[in-house]
């Protein structure tokens, strides 16, 4: 089995910062990429940021310059440093990992349960 566990969400004032963490555990052979998505009230889930095992990153335009995604491959953990937070960043943030459980397995996306980020004005 594979588990993704997010942490670090909470309530913060506009302009503040939060750091999200997500650790993948279980039967994992290799992780190609990890990332973060979010779903705000009455909106569809959207990409926030992704990072590959070679540290290639991709960000949504709305968070560029404010959020930074990093990865610790040894710990199978991805982080999202969120600075200059805005009320529109309020959402449930979901961690995802593109991984295979064995050498013969296909690449599959796994998802965490989500962590709430609320930015007050």
PDB file of C-alpha atoms in Angstrom:
ATOM      1  CA  UNK A   1       0.000   0.000   0.000  1.00  0.00           C
ATOM      2  CA  UNK A   2       0.956   3.632  -0.527  1.00  0.00           C
ATOM      3  CA  UNK A   3       0.042   6.529   1.694  1.00  0.00           C
ATOM      4  CA  UNK A   4       0.441  10.262   1.228  1.00  0.00           C
ATOM      5  CA  UNK A   5       0.064  12.347   4.364  1.00  0.00           C
ATOM      6  CA  UNK A   6      -0.135  16.133   4.235  1.00  0.00           C
ATOM      7  CA  UNK A   7       0.567  18.490   7.099  1.00  0.00           C
ATOM      8  CA  UNK A   8       1.111  22.170   7.740  1.00  0.00           C
ATOM      9  CA  UNK A   9      -2.235  23.620   6.802  1.00  0.00           C
ATOM     10  CA  UNK A  10      -4.051  26.072   8.988  1.00  0.00           C
ATOM     11  CA  UNK A  11      -5.351  29.577   9.382  1.00  0.00           C
ATOM     12  CA  UNK A  12      -3.170  32.534   8.488  1.00  0.00           C
ATOM     13  CA  UNK A  13      -3.694  36.226   7.864  1.00  0.00           C
ATOM     14  CA  UNK A  14      -3.276  37.727   4.421  1.00  0.00           C
ATOM     15  CA  UNK A  15       0.380  38.385   3.750  1.00  0.00           C
ATOM     16  CA  UNK A  16       1.480  35.568   5.997  1.00  0.00           C
ATOM     17  CA  UNK A  17       3.186  32.291   5.253  1.00  0.00           C
ATOM     18  CA  UNK A  18       2.624  28.579   5.607  1.00  0.00           C
ATOM     19  CA  UNK A  19       4.726  25.567   4.767  1.00  0.00           C
ATOM     20  CA  UNK A  20       2.988  22.395   3.674  1.00  0.00           C
ATOM     21  CA  UNK A  21       4.603  18.984   3.809  1.00  0.00           C
ATOM     22  CA  UNK A  22       3.627  15.697   2.236  1.00  0.00           C
ATOM     23  CA  UNK A  23       5.335  12.398   2.929  1.00  0.00           C
ATOM     24  CA  UNK A  24       4.835   9.324   0.793  1.00  0.00           C
ATOM     25  CA  UNK A  25       5.249   5.943   2.423  1.00  0.00           C
ATOM     26  CA  UNK A  26       4.551   2.283   1.823  1.00  0.00           C
ATOM     27  CA  UNK A  27       5.545   0.032  -1.046  1.00  0.00           C
ATOM     28  CA  UNK A  28       7.268   2.455  -3.400  1.00  0.00           C
ATOM     29  CA  UNK A  29       9.865   1.598  -5.987  1.00  0.00           C
ATOM     30  CA  UNK A  30      10.353   5.013  -7.506  1.00  0.00           C
ATOM     31  CA  UNK A  31       8.721   8.437  -7.488  1.00  0.00           C
ATOM     32  CA  UNK A  32       8.892  10.398 -10.706  1.00  0.00           C
ATOM     33  CA  UNK A  33       7.206  13.571  -9.541  1.00  0.00           C
ATOM     34  CA  UNK A  34       5.252  15.050  -6.687  1.00  0.00           C
ATOM     35  CA  UNK A  35       3.026  18.046  -6.536  1.00  0.00           C
ATOM     36  CA  UNK A  36       0.217  20.034  -5.063  1.00  0.00           C
ATOM     37  CA  UNK A  37      -3.293  20.731  -6.253  1.00  0.00           C
ATOM     38  CA  UNK A  38      -5.973  22.743  -4.542  1.00  0.00           C
ATOM     39  CA  UNK A  39      -9.715  23.050  -4.592  1.00  0.00           C
ATOM     40  CA  UNK A  40     -11.344  26.248  -3.426  1.00  0.00           C
ATOM     41  CA  UNK A  41     -15.029  26.552  -2.545  1.00  0.00           C
ATOM     42  CA  UNK A  42     -17.220  26.394  -5.632  1.00  0.00           C
ATOM     43  CA  UNK A  43     -14.216  25.883  -7.906  1.00  0.00           C
ATOM     44  CA  UNK A  44     -12.634  22.971  -9.708  1.00  0.00           C
ATOM     45  CA  UNK A  45      -9.419  21.369  -8.556  1.00  0.00           C
ATOM     46  CA  UNK A  46      -6.419  23.136 -10.035  1.00  0.00           C
ATOM     47  CA  UNK A  47      -2.705  22.597 -10.293  1.00  0.00           C
ATOM     48  CA  UNK A  48      -0.571  24.578  -7.866  1.00  0.00           C
ATOM     49  CA  UNK A  49       2.948  23.252  -8.395  1.00  0.00           C
ATOM     50  CA  UNK A  50       4.833  20.115  -9.371  1.00  0.00           C
ATOM     51  CA  UNK A  51       8.409  18.958  -9.074  1.00  0.00           C
ATOM     52  CA  UNK A  52      10.235  16.041 -10.649  1.00  0.00           C
ATOM     53  CA  UNK A  53      12.972  13.892  -9.191  1.00  0.00           C
ATOM     54  CA  UNK A  54      15.424  16.069 -11.108  1.00  0.00           C
ATOM     55  CA  UNK A  55      13.985  19.228  -9.530  1.00  0.00           C
ATOM     56  CA  UNK A  56      12.233  20.511 -12.602  1.00  0.00           C
ATOM     57  CA  UNK A  57       9.345  22.653 -11.362  1.00  0.00           C
ATOM     58  CA  UNK A  58       6.077  23.933 -12.720  1.00  0.00           C
ATOM     59  CA  UNK A  59       3.810  26.533 -11.123  1.00  0.00           C
ATOM     60  CA  UNK A  60       0.399  27.925 -11.701  1.00  0.00           C
ATOM     61  CA  UNK A  61       0.613  31.523 -12.852  1.00  0.00           C
ATOM     62  CA  UNK A  62      -1.378  32.645  -9.830  1.00  0.00           C
ATOM     63  CA  UNK A  63       1.301  31.470  -7.387  1.00  0.00           C
ATOM     64  CA  UNK A  64       4.526  32.189  -9.259  1.00  0.00           C
ATOM     65  CA  UNK A  65       6.860  34.318  -7.195  1.00  0.00           C
ATOM     66  CA  UNK A  66       4.974  33.534  -3.998  1.00  0.00           C
ATOM     67  CA  UNK A  67       5.087  29.748  -3.660  1.00  0.00           C
ATOM     68  CA  UNK A  68       8.113  27.485  -3.816  1.00  0.00           C
ATOM     69  CA  UNK A  69       7.979  23.730  -4.185  1.00  0.00           C
ATOM     70  CA  UNK A  70      10.888  21.589  -3.020  1.00  0.00           C
ATOM     71  CA  UNK A  71      11.501  17.902  -2.616  1.00  0.00           C
ATOM     72  CA  UNK A  72      13.549  15.609  -0.420  1.00  0.00           C
ATOM     73  CA  UNK A  73      13.934  12.435  -2.450  1.00  0.00           C
ATOM     74  CA  UNK A  74      15.559  10.532   0.408  1.00  0.00           C
ATOM     75  CA  UNK A  75      12.470  11.112   2.534  1.00  0.00           C
ATOM     76  CA  UNK A  76       9.913  10.849  -0.286  1.00  0.00           C
ATOM     77  CA  UNK A  77       8.643  14.190   0.876  1.00  0.00           C
ATOM     78  CA  UNK A  78       7.507  17.295  -0.971  1.00  0.00           C
ATOM     79  CA  UNK A  79       7.116  20.754   0.514  1.00  0.00           C
ATOM     80  CA  UNK A  80       5.243  23.856  -0.506  1.00  0.00           C
ATOM     81  CA  UNK A  81       6.446  27.128   0.962  1.00  0.00           C
ATOM     82  CA  UNK A  82       3.637  29.641   0.608  1.00  0.00           C
ATOM     83  CA  UNK A  83       4.464  33.304   1.129  1.00  0.00           C
ATOM     84  CA  UNK A  84       2.442  36.476   0.684  1.00  0.00           C
ATOM     85  CA  UNK A  85      -0.739  34.501   1.053  1.00  0.00           C
ATOM     86  CA  UNK A  86      -3.972  35.942  -0.265  1.00  0.00           C
ATOM     87  CA  UNK A  87      -7.577  35.154   0.617  1.00  0.00           C
ATOM     88  CA  UNK A  88      -7.977  33.596  -2.828  1.00  0.00           C
ATOM     89  CA  UNK A  89      -5.397  30.987  -1.822  1.00  0.00           C
ATOM     90  CA  UNK A  90      -7.955  29.550   0.579  1.00  0.00           C
ATOM     91  CA  UNK A  91      -8.576  25.955  -0.437  1.00  0.00           C
ATOM     92  CA  UNK A  92      -8.052  22.347   0.434  1.00  0.00           C
ATOM     93  CA  UNK A  93      -4.557  21.475  -0.741  1.00  0.00           C
ATOM     94  CA  UNK A  94      -3.964  17.956  -2.019  1.00  0.00           C
ATOM     95  CA  UNK A  95      -0.630  16.252  -2.376  1.00  0.00           C
ATOM     96  CA  UNK A  96      -0.022  13.945  -5.310  1.00  0.00           C
ATOM     97  CA  UNK A  97       2.772  11.593  -6.279  1.00  0.00           C
ATOM     98  CA  UNK A  98       3.459   9.953  -9.619  1.00  0.00           C
ATOM     99  CA  UNK A  99       5.075   6.671  -8.688  1.00  0.00           C
ATOM    100  CA  UNK A 100       5.462   3.009  -9.412  1.00  0.00           C
ATOM    101  CA  UNK A 101       5.407   0.356  -6.738  1.00  0.00           C
ATOM    102  CA  UNK A 102       7.732  -2.066  -8.540  1.00  0.00           C
ATOM    103  CA  UNK A 103      10.072  -1.985 -11.503  1.00  0.00           C
ATOM    104  CA  UNK A 104       7.428  -3.758 -13.595  1.00  0.00           C
ATOM    105  CA  UNK A 105       4.570  -1.513 -12.506  1.00  0.00           C
ATOM    106  CA  UNK A 106       3.160   1.341 -14.492  1.00  0.00           C
ATOM    107  CA  UNK A 107       3.346   4.903 -13.263  1.00  0.00           C
ATOM    108  CA  UNK A 108       0.292   5.785 -11.191  1.00  0.00           C
ATOM    109  CA  UNK A 109      -0.846   8.949  -9.446  1.00  0.00           C
ATOM    110  CA  UNK A 110      -1.614   8.704  -5.746  1.00  0.00           C
ATOM    111  CA  UNK A 111      -3.365  11.333  -3.668  1.00  0.00           C
ATOM    112  CA  UNK A 112      -3.405  12.465  -0.082  1.00  0.00           C
ATOM    113  CA  UNK A 113      -6.514  13.342   1.872  1.00  0.00           C
ATOM    114  CA  UNK A 114      -5.902  17.075   1.745  1.00  0.00           C
ATOM    115  CA  UNK A 115      -5.116  19.798   4.224  1.00  0.00           C
ATOM    116  CA  UNK A 116      -7.124  22.965   4.712  1.00  0.00           C
ATOM    117  CA  UNK A 117      -5.482  26.337   4.136  1.00  0.00           C
ATOM    118  CA  UNK A 118      -7.514  29.361   5.138  1.00  0.00           C
ATOM    119  CA  UNK A 119      -6.279  32.900   4.541  1.00  0.00           C
ATOM    120  CA  UNK A 120      -8.188  35.618   6.308  1.00  0.00           C
ATOM    121  CA  UNK A 121      -8.349  39.267   5.314  1.00  0.00           C
TER     122      UNK A 121
END
